[in-house]
Tab-separated table of C-alpha atoms in Angstrom:
chain	number	residue	atom	x	y	z
A	10	MET	CA	-13.497	55.989	44.515
A	11	ARG	CA	-16.240	57.112	47.021
A	12	VAL	CA	-18.580	60.007	46.147
A	13	ASN	CA	-21.704	61.166	45.874
A	14	SER	CA	-23.021	62.523	42.371
A	15	SER	CA	-23.487	66.160	44.020
A	16	ASP	CA	-20.071	66.508	45.495
A	17	LYS	CA	-18.114	69.255	44.715
A	18	ILE	CA	-14.633	68.307	43.382
A	19	LEU	CA	-12.549	71.414	42.046
A	20	GLY	CA	-15.513	73.323	42.818
A	21	ILE	CA	-17.598	71.319	40.085
A	22	GLU	CA	-20.550	69.132	40.782
A	23	ALA	CA	-18.881	64.986	40.842
A	24	LYS	CA	-21.358	64.140	37.816
A	25	HIS	CA	-20.325	66.790	35.614
A	26	LEU	CA	-16.879	65.921	36.354
A	27	ARG	CA	-16.794	62.356	35.542
A	28	LYS	CA	-18.551	62.941	32.478
A	29	PHE	CA	-16.193	65.400	31.173
A	30	PHE	CA	-12.965	62.789	32.217
A	31	LYS	CA	-15.206	59.778	31.014
A	32	ASP	CA	-15.422	61.883	27.514
A	33	HIS	CA	-11.563	62.111	27.514
A	34	THR	CA	-10.129	58.949	29.019
A	35	SER	CA	-9.071	57.652	25.119
A	36	GLY	CA	-6.250	60.386	24.368
A	37	GLN	CA	-5.236	63.958	25.110
A	38	PHE	CA	-7.130	66.931	25.060
A	39	ASN	CA	-6.557	70.829	25.614
A	40	ALA	CA	-8.245	73.800	27.397
A	41	SER	CA	-10.452	74.496	24.367
A	42	SER	CA	-12.376	71.223	25.180
A	43	ILE	CA	-14.165	73.098	27.662
A	44	LYS	CA	-16.249	75.541	25.399
A	45	TYR	CA	-18.296	71.853	24.371
A	46	TRP	CA	-19.249	71.516	28.656
A	47	PRO	CA	-21.306	74.195	29.448
A	48	GLU	CA	-22.072	71.727	32.512
A	49	LEU	CA	-18.511	72.518	33.950
A	50	LYS	CA	-19.963	76.934	34.333
A	51	LEU	CA	-16.611	77.744	33.201
A	52	THR	CA	-17.474	81.013	32.018
A	53	SER	CA	-14.255	82.994	32.120
A	54	GLU	CA	-10.395	82.511	30.955
A	55	GLU	CA	-9.389	83.083	34.114
A	56	LYS	CA	-11.767	80.566	35.533
A	57	ILE	CA	-10.735	77.696	32.695
A	58	VAL	CA	-6.918	78.680	33.787
A	59	LYS	CA	-7.641	78.179	37.563
A	60	PHE	CA	-9.252	74.623	36.495
A	61	PHE	CA	-6.339	73.343	34.599
A	62	GLU	CA	-4.554	74.483	37.548
A	63	ASP	CA	-6.426	72.716	40.442
A	64	MET	CA	-6.412	69.647	38.209
A	65	ILE	CA	-2.444	69.558	38.069
A	66	LYS	CA	-2.005	70.566	41.845
A	67	GLU	CA	-4.612	67.937	42.935
A	68	GLY	CA	-3.196	65.006	40.498
A	69	TYR	CA	-6.351	64.653	38.261
A	70	VAL	CA	-4.122	65.511	34.785
A	71	ASN	CA	-0.752	65.624	33.813
A	72	LYS	CA	0.256	68.619	31.725
A	73	LYS	CA	2.643	68.318	28.552
A	74	ASP	CA	3.955	70.140	25.903
A	75	PHE	CA	3.922	69.721	21.894
A	76	ASN	CA	5.616	71.773	19.544
A	77	GLY	CA	5.096	74.916	22.409
A	78	SER	CA	1.272	73.883	22.434
A	79	ALA	CA	0.272	72.635	25.862
A	80	TYR	CA	-2.020	69.415	26.196
A	81	TYR	CA	-3.048	67.477	29.243
A	82	GLU	CA	-3.826	63.502	29.979
A	83	LEU	CA	-6.071	61.619	32.591
A	84	GLU	CA	-3.914	60.345	35.884
A	85	ASN	CA	-5.359	57.354	38.004
A	86	LYS	CA	-7.189	59.752	40.552
A	87	ALA	CA	-9.210	61.067	37.566
A	88	LEU	CA	-9.823	57.412	36.081
A	89	SER	CA	-11.129	56.541	39.507
A	90	LEU	CA	-13.683	59.313	39.342
A	91	VAL	CA	-14.511	58.187	35.638
A	92	ASN	CA	-15.693	54.704	37.391
A	93	ALA	CA	-17.460	55.638	40.279
A	94	LYS	CA	-20.814	54.783	40.204
A	95	PHE	CA	-22.405	57.162	42.818
A	96	ILE	CA	-23.759	54.238	44.531
A	97	LYS	CA	-24.850	53.571	48.349
A	98	PRO	CA	-21.919	51.493	49.831
A	99	ILE	CA	-22.190	47.808	50.513
A	100	SER	CA	-19.914	45.954	53.220
A	101	LYS	CA	-16.947	43.628	52.703
A	102	GLU	CA	-18.632	40.958	53.328
A	103	LYS	CA	-21.435	41.747	50.621
A	104	ALA	CA	-18.510	42.437	48.500
A	105	THR	CA	-16.999	39.084	48.864
A	106	LYS	CA	-20.198	37.804	47.879
A	107	VAL	CA	-20.643	39.472	44.877
A	108	VAL	CA	-17.024	38.137	43.739
A	109	LYS	CA	-17.929	34.743	44.785
A	110	GLU	CA	-20.956	34.824	42.460
A	111	LEU	CA	-19.081	36.365	39.585
A	112	LEU	CA	-16.253	33.730	39.853
A	113	GLU	CA	-18.957	31.065	39.691
A	114	ARG	CA	-19.944	32.682	36.253
A	115	VAL	CA	-16.354	32.795	35.377
A	116	GLU	CA	-16.527	29.044	35.413
A	117	THR	CA	-19.611	28.612	33.428
A	118	LEU	CA	-18.637	31.001	30.792
A	119	ASN	CA	-14.943	28.779	30.297
A	120	THR	CA	-16.896	25.820	29.880
A	121	ASP	CA	-19.893	26.591	28.247
A	122	LYS	CA	-19.104	26.148	24.283
A	123	TYR	CA	-21.554	28.908	23.465
A	124	TYR	CA	-18.992	31.290	24.422
A	125	ILE	CA	-15.962	31.845	22.464
A	126	VAL	CA	-13.896	33.097	24.996
A	127	ARG	CA	-12.901	32.726	28.451
A	128	VAL	CA	-11.697	34.703	31.249
A	129	GLU	CA	-8.098	34.411	31.708
A	130	SER	CA	-7.357	36.601	34.861
A	131	ILE	CA	-9.246	38.922	36.987
A	132	TYR	CA	-7.484	41.822	38.781
A	133	ALA	CA	-9.160	43.875	41.536
A	134	PHE	CA	-8.129	47.227	42.313
A	135	GLY	CA	-9.577	49.876	44.714
A	136	SER	CA	-11.731	49.663	47.563
A	137	TYR	CA	-12.202	46.162	47.326
A	138	ILE	CA	-8.802	45.202	48.055
A	139	ASP	CA	-7.810	47.693	50.616
A	140	LYS	CA	-7.538	46.130	53.857
A	141	ASP	CA	-8.366	49.632	55.838
A	142	ALA	CA	-11.613	50.264	54.198
A	143	LYS	CA	-14.489	48.787	56.204
A	144	ASP	CA	-17.005	48.850	53.014
A	145	CYS	CA	-17.130	49.488	49.149
A	146	GLY	CA	-18.504	51.801	47.077
A	147	ASP	CA	-17.593	49.350	43.848
A	148	ILE	CA	-16.072	46.225	43.153
A	149	ASP	CA	-13.730	47.720	40.297
A	150	LEU	CA	-12.169	44.637	38.388
A	151	ILE	CA	-9.660	44.232	35.168
A	152	ILE	CA	-10.603	41.305	33.049
A	153	ASN	CA	-8.801	39.840	30.490
A	154	LEU	CA	-10.256	37.999	28.020
A	155	LYS	CA	-8.795	35.208	25.218
A	156	LEU	CA	-10.310	33.371	22.247
A	157	LYS	CA	-11.047	29.950	23.298
A	158	ASP	CA	-9.025	27.159	21.530
A	159	GLY	CA	-10.221	26.501	18.222
A	160	ILE	CA	-11.686	29.685	17.711
A	161	ASN	CA	-9.403	32.748	15.120
A	162	TYR	CA	-10.548	35.701	15.071
A	163	ASP	CA	-11.886	35.701	12.002
A	164	GLU	CA	-14.714	32.902	13.178
A	165	SER	CA	-15.087	35.278	15.966
A	166	VAL	CA	-16.120	38.145	14.037
A	167	LYS	CA	-18.355	36.242	11.814
A	168	ILE	CA	-20.023	34.515	14.950
A	169	SER	CA	-20.425	38.383	16.394
A	170	GLN	CA	-22.072	39.627	13.430
A	171	GLU	CA	-24.636	36.905	13.335
A	172	ARG	CA	-25.115	37.204	17.327
A	173	CYS	CA	-24.820	41.119	17.912
A	174	PRO	CA	-28.894	42.630	18.441
A	175	HIS	CA	-27.745	45.987	17.446
A	176	ALA	CA	-24.727	48.114	17.391
A	177	SER	CA	-23.709	51.974	17.187
A	178	ASN	CA	-20.526	51.264	15.435
A	179	PHE	CA	-18.828	48.762	13.521
A	180	LEU	CA	-16.330	47.627	16.290
A	181	GLN	CA	-19.539	46.700	18.479
A	182	LYS	CA	-20.749	44.601	15.848
A	183	ILE	CA	-17.234	42.622	15.055
A	184	SER	CA	-16.296	42.218	18.744
A	185	TYR	CA	-19.813	41.413	20.223
A	186	ALA	CA	-19.289	37.906	21.229
A	187	THR	CA	-15.638	38.668	22.231
A	188	TYR	CA	-16.107	41.672	24.616
A	189	GLN	CA	-19.935	42.773	25.030
A	190	GLU	CA	-22.108	39.558	25.631
A	191	PRO	CA	-19.403	37.666	28.021
A	192	LEU	CA	-19.180	40.872	29.919
A	193	LYS	CA	-22.598	41.362	29.978
A	194	PHE	CA	-23.098	37.519	31.112
A	195	LEU	CA	-20.705	38.318	33.744
A	196	LYS	CA	-22.107	41.531	34.896
A	197	ASN	CA	-25.336	39.761	35.588
A	198	ARG	CA	-26.739	43.118	35.675
A	199	ASN	CA	-25.214	43.868	39.258
A	200	ARG	CA	-24.312	47.112	39.825
A	201	TYR	CA	-21.652	47.232	42.410
A	202	LEU	CA	-19.207	45.103	39.344
A	203	SER	CA	-17.077	47.617	37.634
A	204	PHE	CA	-15.206	46.313	34.852
A	205	SER	CA	-12.392	48.571	33.477
A	206	SER	CA	-10.017	47.922	30.241
A	207	ASP	CA	-7.677	49.723	32.008
A	208	ASP	CA	-3.431	48.660	32.006
A	209	LYS	CA	-3.188	46.870	35.031
A	210	ASP	CA	-0.087	48.570	35.874
A	211	LYS	CA	-1.620	51.935	36.332
A	212	PHE	CA	-3.168	50.519	39.450
A	213	LYS	CA	-2.301	49.243	42.763
A	214	CYS	CA	-4.025	45.236	42.075
A	215	GLU	CA	-4.435	42.313	43.156
A	216	LYS	CA	-5.037	39.073	41.009
A	217	ILE	CA	-8.636	37.160	42.208
A	218	TYR	CA	-8.835	34.982	39.373
A	219	GLY	CA	-5.976	33.319	36.547
């Protein structure tokens, strides 16, 4: 999705709406969630109701019912906003060069004995595979990693704990060498590369590796 941080979506600045969606990607939420988001400036019950109606109408969320209570889940359109980076678009030629360099790092990671995972497949979605798009806001990729032969789960946890410089939670500490470290190497601080952990079946994808 191509959008500037100050663009208005559903009457709300894109940067604030993206933050709200990003905080709710892991599960369901309800209208009461709004009270924790003063940035959205939904100061009345009427505005909140309209906000949720507009999100449904525009395809950002879907509404479900559980024991008489309404809750909401993000649709692909909202997930696209979550992945938006608010950066200047690059040409398809430049994007192709960025992907080429990424694939070179993939080969390095897959053959370097230091790394305990390998890239099994990469799927691209969004503007990068859109034949009608002349440029790209960012390059959306789903990267699937797999432990290399000879490395089991317990060994990977031990290596992760030894290598992890710091972690905000236990999960990060035990997955550092199998997730954060290899993705950091692959990204190589390139702002145009956007890695997603979403299911590829949620998007129109094109396999570019594996």
